Short mmCIF file of C-alpha atoms and ligand atoms in Angstrom, two decimals:
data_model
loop_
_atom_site.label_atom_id
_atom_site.label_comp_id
_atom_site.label_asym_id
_atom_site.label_seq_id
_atom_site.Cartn_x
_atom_site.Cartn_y
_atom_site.Cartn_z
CA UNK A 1 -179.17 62.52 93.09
CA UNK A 2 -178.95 59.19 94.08
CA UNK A 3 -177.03 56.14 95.69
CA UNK A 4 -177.15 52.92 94.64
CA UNK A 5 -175.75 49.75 97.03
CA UNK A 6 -174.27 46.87 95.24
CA UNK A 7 -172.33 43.79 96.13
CA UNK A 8 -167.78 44.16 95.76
CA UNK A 9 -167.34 40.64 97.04
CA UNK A 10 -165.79 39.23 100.30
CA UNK A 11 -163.14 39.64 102.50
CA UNK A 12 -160.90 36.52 103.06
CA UNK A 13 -162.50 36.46 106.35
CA UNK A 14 -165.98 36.08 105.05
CA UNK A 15 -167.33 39.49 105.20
CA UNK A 16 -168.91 41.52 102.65
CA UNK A 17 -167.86 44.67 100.99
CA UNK A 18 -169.89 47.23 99.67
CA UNK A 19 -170.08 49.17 96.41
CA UNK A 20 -171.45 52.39 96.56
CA UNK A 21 -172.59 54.13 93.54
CA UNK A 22 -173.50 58.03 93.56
CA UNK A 23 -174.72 59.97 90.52
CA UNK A 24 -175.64 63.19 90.23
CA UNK A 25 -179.10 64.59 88.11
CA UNK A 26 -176.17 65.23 85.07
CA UNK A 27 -175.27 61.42 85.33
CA UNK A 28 -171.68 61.72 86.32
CA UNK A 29 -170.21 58.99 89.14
CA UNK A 30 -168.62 58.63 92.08
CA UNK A 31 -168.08 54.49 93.35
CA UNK A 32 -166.39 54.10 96.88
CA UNK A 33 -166.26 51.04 98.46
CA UNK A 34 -165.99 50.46 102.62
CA UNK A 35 -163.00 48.00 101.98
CA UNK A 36 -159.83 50.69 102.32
CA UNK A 37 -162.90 53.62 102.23
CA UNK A 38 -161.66 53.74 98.21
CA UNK A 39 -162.20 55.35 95.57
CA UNK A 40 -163.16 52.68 92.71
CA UNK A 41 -164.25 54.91 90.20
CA UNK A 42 -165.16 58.84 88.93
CA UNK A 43 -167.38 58.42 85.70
CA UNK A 44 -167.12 62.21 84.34
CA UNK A 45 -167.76 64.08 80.68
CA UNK A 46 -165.66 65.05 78.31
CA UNK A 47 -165.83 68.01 76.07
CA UNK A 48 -168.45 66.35 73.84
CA UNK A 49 -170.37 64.91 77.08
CA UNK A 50 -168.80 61.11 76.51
CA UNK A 51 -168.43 59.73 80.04
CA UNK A 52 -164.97 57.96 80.92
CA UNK A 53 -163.30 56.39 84.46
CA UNK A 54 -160.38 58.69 85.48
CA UNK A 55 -159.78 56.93 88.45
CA UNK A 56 -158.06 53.37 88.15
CA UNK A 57 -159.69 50.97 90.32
CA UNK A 58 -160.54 46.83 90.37
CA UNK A 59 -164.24 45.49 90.41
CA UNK A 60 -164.08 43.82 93.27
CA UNK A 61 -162.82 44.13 96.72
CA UNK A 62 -160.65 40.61 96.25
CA UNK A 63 -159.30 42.53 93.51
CA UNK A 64 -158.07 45.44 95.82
CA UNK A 65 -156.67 42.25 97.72
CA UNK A 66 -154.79 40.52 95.53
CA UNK A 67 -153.31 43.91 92.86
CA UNK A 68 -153.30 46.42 95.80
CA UNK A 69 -150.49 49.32 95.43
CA UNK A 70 -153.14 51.42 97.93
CA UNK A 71 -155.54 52.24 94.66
CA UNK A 72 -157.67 54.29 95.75
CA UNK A 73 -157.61 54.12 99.52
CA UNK A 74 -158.03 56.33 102.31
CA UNK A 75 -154.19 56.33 103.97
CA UNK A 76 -153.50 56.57 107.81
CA UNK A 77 -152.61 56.69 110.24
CA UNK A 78 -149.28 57.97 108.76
CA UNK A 79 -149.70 58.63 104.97
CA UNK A 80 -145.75 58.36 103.21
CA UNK A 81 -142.53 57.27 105.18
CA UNK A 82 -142.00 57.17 108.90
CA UNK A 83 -137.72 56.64 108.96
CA UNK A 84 -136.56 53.79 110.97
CA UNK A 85 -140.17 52.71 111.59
CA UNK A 86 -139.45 54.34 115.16
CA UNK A 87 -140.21 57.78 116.93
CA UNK A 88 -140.37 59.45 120.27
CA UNK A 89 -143.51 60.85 121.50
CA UNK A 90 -144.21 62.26 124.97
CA UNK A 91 -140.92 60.88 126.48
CA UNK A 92 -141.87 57.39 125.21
CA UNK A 93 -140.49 55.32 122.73
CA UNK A 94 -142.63 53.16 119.73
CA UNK A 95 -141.70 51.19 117.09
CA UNK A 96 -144.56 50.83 114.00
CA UNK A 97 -144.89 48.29 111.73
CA UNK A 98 -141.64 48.42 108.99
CA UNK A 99 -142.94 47.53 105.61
CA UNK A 100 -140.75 48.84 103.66
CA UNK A 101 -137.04 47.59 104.38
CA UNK A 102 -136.57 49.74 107.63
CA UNK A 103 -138.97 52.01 107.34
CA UNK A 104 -143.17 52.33 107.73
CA UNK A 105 -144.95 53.46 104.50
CA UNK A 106 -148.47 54.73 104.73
CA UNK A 107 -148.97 53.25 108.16
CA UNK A 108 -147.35 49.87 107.94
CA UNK A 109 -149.05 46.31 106.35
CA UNK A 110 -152.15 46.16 107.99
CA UNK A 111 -153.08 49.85 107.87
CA UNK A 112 -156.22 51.86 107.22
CA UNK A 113 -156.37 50.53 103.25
CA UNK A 114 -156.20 47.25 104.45
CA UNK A 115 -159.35 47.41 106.76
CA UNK A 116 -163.47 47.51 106.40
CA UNK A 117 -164.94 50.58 107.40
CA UNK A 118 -168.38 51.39 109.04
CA UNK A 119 -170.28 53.06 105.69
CA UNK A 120 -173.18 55.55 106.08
CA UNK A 121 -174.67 56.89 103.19
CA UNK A 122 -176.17 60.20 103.18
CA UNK A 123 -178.75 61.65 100.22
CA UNK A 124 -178.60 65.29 100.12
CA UNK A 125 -179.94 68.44 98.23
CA UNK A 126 -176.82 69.80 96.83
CA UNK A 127 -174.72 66.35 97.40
CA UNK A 128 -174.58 62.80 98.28
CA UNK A 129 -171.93 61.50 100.62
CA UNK A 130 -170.87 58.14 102.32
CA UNK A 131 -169.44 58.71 105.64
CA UNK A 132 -166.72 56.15 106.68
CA UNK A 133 -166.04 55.31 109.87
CA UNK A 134 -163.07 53.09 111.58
CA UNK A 135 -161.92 52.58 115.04
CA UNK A 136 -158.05 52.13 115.28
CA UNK A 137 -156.78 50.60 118.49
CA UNK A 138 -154.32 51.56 120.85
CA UNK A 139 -151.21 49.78 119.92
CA UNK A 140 -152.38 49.35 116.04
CA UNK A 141 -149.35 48.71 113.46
CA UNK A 142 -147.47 49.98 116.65
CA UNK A 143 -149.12 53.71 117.12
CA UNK A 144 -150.29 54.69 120.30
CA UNK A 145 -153.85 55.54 121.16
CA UNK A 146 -157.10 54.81 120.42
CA UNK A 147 -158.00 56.92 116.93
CA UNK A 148 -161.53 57.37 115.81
CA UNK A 149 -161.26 58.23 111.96
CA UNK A 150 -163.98 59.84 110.21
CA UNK A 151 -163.82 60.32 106.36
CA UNK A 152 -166.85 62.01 104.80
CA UNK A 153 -166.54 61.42 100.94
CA UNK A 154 -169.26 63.57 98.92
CA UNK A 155 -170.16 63.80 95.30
CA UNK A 156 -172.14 67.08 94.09
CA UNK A 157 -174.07 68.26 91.12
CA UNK A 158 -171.25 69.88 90.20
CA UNK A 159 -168.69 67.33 89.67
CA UNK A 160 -166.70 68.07 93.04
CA UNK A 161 -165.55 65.26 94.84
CA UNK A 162 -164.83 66.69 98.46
CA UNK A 163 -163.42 64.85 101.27
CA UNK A 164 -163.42 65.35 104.83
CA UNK A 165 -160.91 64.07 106.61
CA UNK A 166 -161.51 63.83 111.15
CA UNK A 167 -160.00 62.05 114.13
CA UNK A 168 -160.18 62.06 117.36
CA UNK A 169 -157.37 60.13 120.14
CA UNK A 170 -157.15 59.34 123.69
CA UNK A 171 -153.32 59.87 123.84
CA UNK A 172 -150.89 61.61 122.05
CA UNK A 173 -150.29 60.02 118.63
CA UNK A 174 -149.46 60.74 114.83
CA UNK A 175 -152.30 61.56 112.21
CA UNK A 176 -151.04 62.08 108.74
CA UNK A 177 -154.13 60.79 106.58
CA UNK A 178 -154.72 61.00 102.75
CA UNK A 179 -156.26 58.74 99.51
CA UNK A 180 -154.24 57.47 97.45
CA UNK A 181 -156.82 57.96 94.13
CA UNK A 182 -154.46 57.61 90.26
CA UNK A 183 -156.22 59.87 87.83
CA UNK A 184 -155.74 59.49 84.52
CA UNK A 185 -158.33 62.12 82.80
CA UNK A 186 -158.13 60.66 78.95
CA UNK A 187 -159.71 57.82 80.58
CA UNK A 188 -157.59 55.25 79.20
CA UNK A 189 -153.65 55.04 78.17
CA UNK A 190 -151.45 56.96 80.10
CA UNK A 191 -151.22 60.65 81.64
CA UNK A 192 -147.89 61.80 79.27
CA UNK A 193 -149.76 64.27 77.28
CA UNK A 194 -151.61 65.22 80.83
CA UNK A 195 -150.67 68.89 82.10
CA UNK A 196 -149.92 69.33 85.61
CA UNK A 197 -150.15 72.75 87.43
CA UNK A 198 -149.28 73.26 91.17
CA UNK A 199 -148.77 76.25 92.97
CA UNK A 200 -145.79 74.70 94.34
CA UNK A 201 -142.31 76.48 94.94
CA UNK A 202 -140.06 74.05 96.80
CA UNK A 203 -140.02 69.70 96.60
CA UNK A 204 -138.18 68.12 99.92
CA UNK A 205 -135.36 66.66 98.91
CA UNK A 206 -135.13 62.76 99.65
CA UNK A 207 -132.20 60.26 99.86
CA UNK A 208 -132.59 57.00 97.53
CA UNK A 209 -134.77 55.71 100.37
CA UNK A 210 -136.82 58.73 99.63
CA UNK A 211 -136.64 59.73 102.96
CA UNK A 212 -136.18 63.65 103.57
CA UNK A 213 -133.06 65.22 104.70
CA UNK A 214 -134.50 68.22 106.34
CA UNK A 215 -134.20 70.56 103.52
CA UNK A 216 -137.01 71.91 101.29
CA UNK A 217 -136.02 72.87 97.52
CA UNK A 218 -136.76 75.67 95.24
CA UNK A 219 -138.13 74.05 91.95
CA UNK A 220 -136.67 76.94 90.37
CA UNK A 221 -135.90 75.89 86.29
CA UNK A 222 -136.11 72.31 87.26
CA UNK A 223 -138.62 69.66 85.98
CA UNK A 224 -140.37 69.56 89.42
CA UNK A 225 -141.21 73.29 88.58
CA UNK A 226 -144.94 72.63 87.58
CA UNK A 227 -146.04 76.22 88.70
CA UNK A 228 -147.04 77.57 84.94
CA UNK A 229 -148.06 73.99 84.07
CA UNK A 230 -145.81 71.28 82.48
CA UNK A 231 -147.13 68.12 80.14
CA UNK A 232 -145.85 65.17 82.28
CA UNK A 233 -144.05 63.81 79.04
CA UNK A 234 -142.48 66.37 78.47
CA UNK A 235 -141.14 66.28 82.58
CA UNK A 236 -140.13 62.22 82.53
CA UNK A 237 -138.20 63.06 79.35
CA UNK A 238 -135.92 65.92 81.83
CA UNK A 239 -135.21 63.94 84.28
CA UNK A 240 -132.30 63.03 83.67
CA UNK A 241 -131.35 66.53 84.10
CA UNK A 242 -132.36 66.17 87.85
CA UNK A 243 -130.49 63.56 89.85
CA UNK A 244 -133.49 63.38 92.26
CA UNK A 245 -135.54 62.37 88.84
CA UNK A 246 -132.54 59.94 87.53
CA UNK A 247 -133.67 56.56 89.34
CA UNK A 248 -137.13 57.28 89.35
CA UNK A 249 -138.58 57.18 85.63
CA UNK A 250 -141.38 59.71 86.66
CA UNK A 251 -142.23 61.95 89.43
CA UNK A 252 -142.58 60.46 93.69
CA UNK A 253 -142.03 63.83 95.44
CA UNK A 254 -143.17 66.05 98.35
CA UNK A 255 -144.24 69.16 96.87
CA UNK A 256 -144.94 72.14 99.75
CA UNK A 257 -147.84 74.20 97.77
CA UNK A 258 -147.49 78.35 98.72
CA UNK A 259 -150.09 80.05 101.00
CA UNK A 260 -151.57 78.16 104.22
CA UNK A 261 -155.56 76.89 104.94
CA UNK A 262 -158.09 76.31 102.36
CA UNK A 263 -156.58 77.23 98.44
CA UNK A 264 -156.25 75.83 95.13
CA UNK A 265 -153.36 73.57 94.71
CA UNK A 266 -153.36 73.78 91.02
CA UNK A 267 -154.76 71.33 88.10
CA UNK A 268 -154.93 68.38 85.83
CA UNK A 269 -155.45 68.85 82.50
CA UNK A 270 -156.01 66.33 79.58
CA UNK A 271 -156.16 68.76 76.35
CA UNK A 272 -157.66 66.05 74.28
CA UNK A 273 -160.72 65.19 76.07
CA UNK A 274 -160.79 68.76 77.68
CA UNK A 275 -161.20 67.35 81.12
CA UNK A 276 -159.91 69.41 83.91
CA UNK A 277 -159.35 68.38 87.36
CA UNK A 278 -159.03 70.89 90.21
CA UNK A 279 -157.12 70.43 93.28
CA UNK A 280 -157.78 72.45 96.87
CA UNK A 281 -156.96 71.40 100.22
CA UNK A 282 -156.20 72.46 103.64
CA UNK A 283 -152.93 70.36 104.18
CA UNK A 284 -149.51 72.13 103.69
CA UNK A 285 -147.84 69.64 100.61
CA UNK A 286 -149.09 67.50 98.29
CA UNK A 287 -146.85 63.98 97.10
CA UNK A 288 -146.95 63.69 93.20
CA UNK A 289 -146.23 59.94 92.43
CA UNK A 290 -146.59 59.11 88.51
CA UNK A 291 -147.02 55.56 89.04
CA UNK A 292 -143.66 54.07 87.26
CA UNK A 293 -144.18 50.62 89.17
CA UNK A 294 -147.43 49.71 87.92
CA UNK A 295 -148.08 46.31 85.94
CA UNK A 296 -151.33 44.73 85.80
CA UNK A 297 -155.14 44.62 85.39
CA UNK A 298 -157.14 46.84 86.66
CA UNK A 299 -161.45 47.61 85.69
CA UNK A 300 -162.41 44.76 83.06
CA UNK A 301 -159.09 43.79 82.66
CA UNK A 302 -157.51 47.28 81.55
CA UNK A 303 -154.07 46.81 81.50
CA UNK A 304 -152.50 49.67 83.91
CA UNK A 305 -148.68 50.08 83.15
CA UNK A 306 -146.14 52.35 83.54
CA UNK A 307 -147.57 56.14 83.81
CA UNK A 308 -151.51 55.18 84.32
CA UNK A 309 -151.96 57.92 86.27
CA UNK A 310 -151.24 60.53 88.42
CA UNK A 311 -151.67 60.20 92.49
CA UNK A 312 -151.84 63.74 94.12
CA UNK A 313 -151.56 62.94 97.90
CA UNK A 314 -152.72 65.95 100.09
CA UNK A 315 -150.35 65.30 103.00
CA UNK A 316 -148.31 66.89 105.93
CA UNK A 317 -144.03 66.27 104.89
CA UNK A 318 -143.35 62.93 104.42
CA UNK A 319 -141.11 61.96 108.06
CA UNK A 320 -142.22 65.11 109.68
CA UNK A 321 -141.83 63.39 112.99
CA UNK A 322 -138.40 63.89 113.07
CA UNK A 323 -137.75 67.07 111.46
CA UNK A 324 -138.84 69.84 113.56
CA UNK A 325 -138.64 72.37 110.74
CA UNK A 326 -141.38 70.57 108.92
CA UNK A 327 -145.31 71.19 110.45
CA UNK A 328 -146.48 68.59 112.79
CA UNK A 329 -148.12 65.47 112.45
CA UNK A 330 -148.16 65.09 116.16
CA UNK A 331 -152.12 64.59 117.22
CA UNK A 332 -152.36 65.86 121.03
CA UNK A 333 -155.19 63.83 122.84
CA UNK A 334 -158.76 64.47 122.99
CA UNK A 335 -158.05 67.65 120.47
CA UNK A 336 -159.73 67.13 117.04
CA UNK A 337 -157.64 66.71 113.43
CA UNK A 338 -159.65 68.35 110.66
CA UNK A 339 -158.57 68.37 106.80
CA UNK A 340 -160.02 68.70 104.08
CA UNK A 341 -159.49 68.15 99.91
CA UNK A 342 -161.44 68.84 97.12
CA UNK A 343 -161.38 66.95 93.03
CA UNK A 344 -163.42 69.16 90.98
CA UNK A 345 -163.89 67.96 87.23
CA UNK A 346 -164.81 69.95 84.46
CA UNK A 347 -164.38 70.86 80.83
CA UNK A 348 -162.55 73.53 79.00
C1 BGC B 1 -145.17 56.85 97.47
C2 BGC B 1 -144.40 55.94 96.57
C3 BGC B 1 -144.89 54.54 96.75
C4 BGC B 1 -146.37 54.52 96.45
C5 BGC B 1 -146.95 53.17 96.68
C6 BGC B 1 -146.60 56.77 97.11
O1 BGC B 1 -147.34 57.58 97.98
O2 BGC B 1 -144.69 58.18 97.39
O3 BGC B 1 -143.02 56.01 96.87
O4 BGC B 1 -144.20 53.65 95.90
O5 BGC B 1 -147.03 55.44 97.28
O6 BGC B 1 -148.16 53.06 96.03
#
């Protein structure tokens, strides 16, 4: 096992960024970088042992700069949509940054994708890990609090790719954090003839905004029903039988995945190359976003389009600040937020 530190460039403000490469004794790859603590890249095996990237990502951090769309990135300190870019907390009132018409995505312009991390990198027996570290200030994109993030990302012999999410405030505050990794497992192309399973029985249903109403939805016969696996093809070609799916040309939903703590989420499945991707995590839902508005260049110039792969956000409900039915995303202070998701690639 080993990591290797490389140059990804400067920020705009003159400091560097960091490329951090981690292979394991069977040669696969994990690359993070501190800018956004990304995922660039996850070099794994295919049937016949040919190593491909699954993960889009640029080659340098003024790539991640200039292309964006959250590639890769770790997500706070409110992953998805915060309505109205306003809540109450505590008997007080805050507004967060609104950068999306009138409402916060992912934690507003300037948010945890958009900053350099503290990077530690760890060499261990079973696993190598970088441990990210970033200090967000009271007041930040409008949240209240001082939050100290923590996100261990490791990389074992065995292809997993675990991380640990922690955070720690000095008031009450929100903490909704995810990464926002596309996987693609052919490598290349699109994810169409990709297979998606998730233990999933219900999607939250979303206005046009796609900002829930309140109500979670049985997937029931639908095309969001993914729970004996469906090729993502052959779901973009029913959605028009699904007004949710009508505008959308592919899949950006909530999906609330059955059972509670630690479980398998379900898997990714590219039948050509045989790569497999399994999904666990602690947190309650998961957002499946097929990437429909992508357009542009990604590693050596690959051309990522519509459909270049598959984000699988392990998240709390997208708005669950103001729907008390949903679980919290309400961080009390001085009590720790723990969570947890694990990538595992293999082969059948
Ligand atoms: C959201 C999409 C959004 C995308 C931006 C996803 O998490 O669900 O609606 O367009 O992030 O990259």
């Amino acid at each position: 096992m080993s990591i290797s530190i490389s140059s990804f460039g400067a920020l705009p403000d003159g400091r560097a960024a960091a490329l951090f490469t981690l292979t394991n004794p069977s040669g696969a790859q994990l690359c993070l970088t501190d800018y956004g603590a990304r995922i660039v890249a996850v070099r794994v095996p295919d049937r016949t042992g040919n190593l491909a990237d699954v993960a889009l990502g640029f080659d340098s951090a003024a790539d991640y700069i200039r292309q964006d769309n959250y590639i890769g990135a770790t997500i706070g300190r409110v992953g998805n949509r915060i309505a109205g870019s306003a809540f109450t907390l505590s008997g007080k009132d805050y507004h967060v940054d609104a950068n999306e018409g009138p409402n916060c995505l992912h934690g507003g312009h300037n948010a945890f994708d958009r900053q350099l991390w503290h990077a530690e990198p760890h060499e261990g027996e079973a696993a190598n890990m970088v441990t990210f570290t970033y200090t967000s200030a009271d007041g930040e994109e409008g949240f209240p609090g001082t939050l100290r993030v923590t996100v261990s990302i490791g990389w074992s012999h065995e292809n997993d790719l675990s991380i640990c999410y922690s955070a720690v405030c000095d008031q009450d505050t929100l903490c909704n954090l995810t990464n926002h990794s596309y996987f693609n497992l052919a490598g290349q192309g699109n994810i169409e003839q990709q297979i998606l399973t998730l233990n999933a029985p219900f999607i939250t249903e979303t206005d046009d905004a796609l900002i829930p109403t309140g109500h979670d939805l049985p997937v029931d016969g639908l095309p969001v029903d993914f729970r004996s696996g469906l090729r993502l093809g052959e779901g973009f070609a029913r959605g028009s039988e699904y007004p949710m799916m009508v505008a959308k040309n592919g899949y950006d939903f909530n999906f609330t995945v059955a059972g509670s703590g630690m479980r398998c989420f379900g898997s990714l499945y590219d039948p050509q190359s045989g790569r497999v991707m399994h999904l666990r995590s602690t947190e309650p839902c998961v957002q499946v976003y097929s990437g429909q508005h992508m357009d542009f260049s990604g590693h050596q110039g690959t051309h990522y389009g519509c459909h270049a792969g598959l984000a699988l956000e392990t998240q709390h409900h997208p708005d669950a600040i103001h729907h008390a039915a949903f679980p919290s995303v309400v961080l009390r202070a001085n009590t720790p937020y723990e969570t947890q998701t694990v990538y595992s690639f293999s082969v059948k």
